[in-house]
XYZ file of N, CA and C in Angstrom:
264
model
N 133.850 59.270 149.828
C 132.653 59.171 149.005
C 133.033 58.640 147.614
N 134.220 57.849 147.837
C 134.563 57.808 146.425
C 133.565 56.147 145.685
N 133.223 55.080 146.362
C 132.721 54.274 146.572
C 131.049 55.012 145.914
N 130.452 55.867 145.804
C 129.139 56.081 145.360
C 128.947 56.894 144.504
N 127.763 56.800 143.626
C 127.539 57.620 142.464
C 126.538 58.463 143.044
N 126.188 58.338 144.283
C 125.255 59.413 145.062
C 125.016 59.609 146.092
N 123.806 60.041 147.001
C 123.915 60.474 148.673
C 123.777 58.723 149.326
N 124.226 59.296 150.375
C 123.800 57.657 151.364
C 122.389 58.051 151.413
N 122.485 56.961 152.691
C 120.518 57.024 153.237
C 120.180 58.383 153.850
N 118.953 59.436 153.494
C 118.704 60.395 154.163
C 118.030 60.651 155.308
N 117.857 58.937 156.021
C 116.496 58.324 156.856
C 117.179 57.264 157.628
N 116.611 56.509 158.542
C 116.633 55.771 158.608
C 115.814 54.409 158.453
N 114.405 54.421 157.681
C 113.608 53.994 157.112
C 112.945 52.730 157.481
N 111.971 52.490 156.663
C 110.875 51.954 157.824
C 111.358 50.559 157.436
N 110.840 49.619 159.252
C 111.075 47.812 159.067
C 109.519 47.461 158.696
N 108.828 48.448 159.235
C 107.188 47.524 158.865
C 106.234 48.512 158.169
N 105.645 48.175 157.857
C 104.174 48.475 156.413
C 103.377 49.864 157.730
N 102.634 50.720 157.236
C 102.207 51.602 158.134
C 100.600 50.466 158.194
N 100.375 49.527 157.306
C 99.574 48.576 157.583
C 99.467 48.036 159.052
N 100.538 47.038 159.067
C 101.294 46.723 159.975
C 101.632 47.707 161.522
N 101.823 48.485 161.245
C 102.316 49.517 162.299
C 101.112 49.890 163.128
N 99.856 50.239 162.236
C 99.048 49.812 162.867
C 98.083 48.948 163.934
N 98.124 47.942 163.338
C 98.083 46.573 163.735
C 98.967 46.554 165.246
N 100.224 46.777 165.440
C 101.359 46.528 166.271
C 101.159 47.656 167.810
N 100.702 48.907 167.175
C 101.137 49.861 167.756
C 99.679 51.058 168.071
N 99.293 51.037 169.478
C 98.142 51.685 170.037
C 98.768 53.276 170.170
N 97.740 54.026 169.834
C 98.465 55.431 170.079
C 98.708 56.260 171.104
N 97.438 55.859 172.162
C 97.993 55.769 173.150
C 99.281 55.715 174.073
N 99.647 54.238 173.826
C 101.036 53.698 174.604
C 102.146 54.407 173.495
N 102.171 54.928 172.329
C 102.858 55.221 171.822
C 103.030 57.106 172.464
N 102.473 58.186 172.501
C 102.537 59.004 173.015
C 102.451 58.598 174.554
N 102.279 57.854 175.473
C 102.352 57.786 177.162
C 104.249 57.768 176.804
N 104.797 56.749 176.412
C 106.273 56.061 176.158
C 107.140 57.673 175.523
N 106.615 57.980 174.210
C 107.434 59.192 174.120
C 107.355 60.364 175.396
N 106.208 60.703 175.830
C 106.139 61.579 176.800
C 106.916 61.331 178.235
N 107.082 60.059 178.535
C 107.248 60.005 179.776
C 108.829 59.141 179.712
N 109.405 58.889 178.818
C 110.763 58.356 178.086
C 111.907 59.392 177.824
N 110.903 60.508 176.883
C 112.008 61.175 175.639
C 111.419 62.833 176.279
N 110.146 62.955 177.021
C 110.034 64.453 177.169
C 109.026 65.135 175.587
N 108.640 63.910 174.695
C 107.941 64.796 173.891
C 106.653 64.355 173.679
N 105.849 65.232 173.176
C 104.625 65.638 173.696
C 103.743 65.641 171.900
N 102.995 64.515 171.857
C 102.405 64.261 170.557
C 100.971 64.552 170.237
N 100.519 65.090 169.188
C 99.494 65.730 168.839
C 98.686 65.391 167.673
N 97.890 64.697 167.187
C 97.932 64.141 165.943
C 96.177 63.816 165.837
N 95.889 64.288 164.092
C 94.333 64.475 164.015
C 93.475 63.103 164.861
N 94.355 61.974 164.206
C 93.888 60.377 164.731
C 95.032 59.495 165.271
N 94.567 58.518 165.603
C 95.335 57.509 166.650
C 95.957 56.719 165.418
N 95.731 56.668 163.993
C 96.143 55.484 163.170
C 97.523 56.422 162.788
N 97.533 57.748 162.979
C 98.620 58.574 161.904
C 99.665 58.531 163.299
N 99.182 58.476 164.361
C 100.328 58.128 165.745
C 100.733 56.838 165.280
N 100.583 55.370 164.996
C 100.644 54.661 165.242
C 101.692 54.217 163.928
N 101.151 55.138 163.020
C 102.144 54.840 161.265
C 103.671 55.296 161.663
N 103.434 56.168 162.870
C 104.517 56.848 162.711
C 105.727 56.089 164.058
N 105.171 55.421 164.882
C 105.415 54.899 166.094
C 106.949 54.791 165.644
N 108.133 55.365 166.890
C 109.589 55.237 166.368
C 109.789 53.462 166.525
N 109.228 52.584 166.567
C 109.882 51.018 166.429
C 109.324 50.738 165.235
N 108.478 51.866 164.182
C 108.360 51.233 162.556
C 109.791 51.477 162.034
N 110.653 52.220 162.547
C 111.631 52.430 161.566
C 113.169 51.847 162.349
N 113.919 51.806 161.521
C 115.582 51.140 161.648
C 116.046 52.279 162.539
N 117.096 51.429 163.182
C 118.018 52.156 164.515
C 119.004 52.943 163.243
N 118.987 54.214 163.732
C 119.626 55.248 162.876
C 121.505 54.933 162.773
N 121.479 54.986 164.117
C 123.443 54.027 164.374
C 123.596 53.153 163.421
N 122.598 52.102 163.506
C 122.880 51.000 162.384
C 123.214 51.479 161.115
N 122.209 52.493 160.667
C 122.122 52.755 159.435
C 123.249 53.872 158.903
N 124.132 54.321 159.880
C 125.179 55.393 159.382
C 125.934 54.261 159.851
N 126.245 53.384 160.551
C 127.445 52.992 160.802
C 127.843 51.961 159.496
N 127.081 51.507 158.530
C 127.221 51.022 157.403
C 128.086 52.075 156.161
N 127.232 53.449 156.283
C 127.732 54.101 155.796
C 129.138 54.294 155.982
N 129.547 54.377 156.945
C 130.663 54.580 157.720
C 131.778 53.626 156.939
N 131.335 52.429 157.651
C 131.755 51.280 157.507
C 132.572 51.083 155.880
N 131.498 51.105 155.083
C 131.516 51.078 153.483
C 132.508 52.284 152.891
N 132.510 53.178 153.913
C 133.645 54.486 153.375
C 132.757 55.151 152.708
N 131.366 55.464 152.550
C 130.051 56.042 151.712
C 130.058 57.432 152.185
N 130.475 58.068 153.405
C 130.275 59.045 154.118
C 130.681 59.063 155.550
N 131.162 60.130 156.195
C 131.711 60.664 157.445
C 130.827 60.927 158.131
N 130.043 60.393 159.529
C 129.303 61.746 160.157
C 130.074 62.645 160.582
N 129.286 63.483 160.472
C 129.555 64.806 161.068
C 129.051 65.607 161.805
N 127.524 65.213 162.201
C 126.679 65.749 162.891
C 125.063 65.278 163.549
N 124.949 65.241 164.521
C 123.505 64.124 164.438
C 122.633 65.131 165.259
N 121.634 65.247 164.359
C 120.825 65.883 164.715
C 119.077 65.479 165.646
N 118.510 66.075 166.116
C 117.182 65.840 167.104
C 116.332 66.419 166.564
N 114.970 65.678 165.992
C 113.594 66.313 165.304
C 112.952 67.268 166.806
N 113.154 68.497 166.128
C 111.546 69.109 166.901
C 110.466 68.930 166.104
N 110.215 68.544 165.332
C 108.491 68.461 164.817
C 108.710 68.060 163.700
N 107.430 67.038 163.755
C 106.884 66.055 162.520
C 105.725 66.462 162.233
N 105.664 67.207 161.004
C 104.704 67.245 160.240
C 103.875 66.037 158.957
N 102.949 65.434 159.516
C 102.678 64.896 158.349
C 100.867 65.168 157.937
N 100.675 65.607 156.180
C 100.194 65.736 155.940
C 99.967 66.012 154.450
């Protein structure tokens, strides 16, 4: 960590606008794909707050530590699995 004056990335953070994400991404096919893919099971007031959130708005997480890595910024050490997204 000697290379930074602070934390790496705490995310792996978004490629498109929740504008956009919209636009791209039905909420539908977005909960059928997690449910019947990954085993999880999505719940959400409206179809636009599924769709902001759709996992292809955001960067492949590997990518984004293996830079870290890479750069000498930080070690993983542990990778963790969301049980629940709260947004509100």
């Amino acid at each position: 960590v000697r290379e930074s004056s602070g934390p790496t990335a705490r995310g792996a953070g978004r490629i498109m606008s929740r504008t956009q994400a919209k636009r791209e991404y039905g909420a539908s096919d977005v909960q059928a794909d997690l449910r019947d893919h990954q085993h999880i099971y999505l719940k959400a007031e409206d179809g636009e707050t599924i769709a902001e959130e759709a996992p292809g708005v955001y960067k492949d997480i590997d990518d984004v530590v293996s830079v870290s890595e890479t750069l000498d910024l930080a070690d993983p050490v542990a990778r963790t699995v969301p049980v629940c997204n709260i947004k509100g």
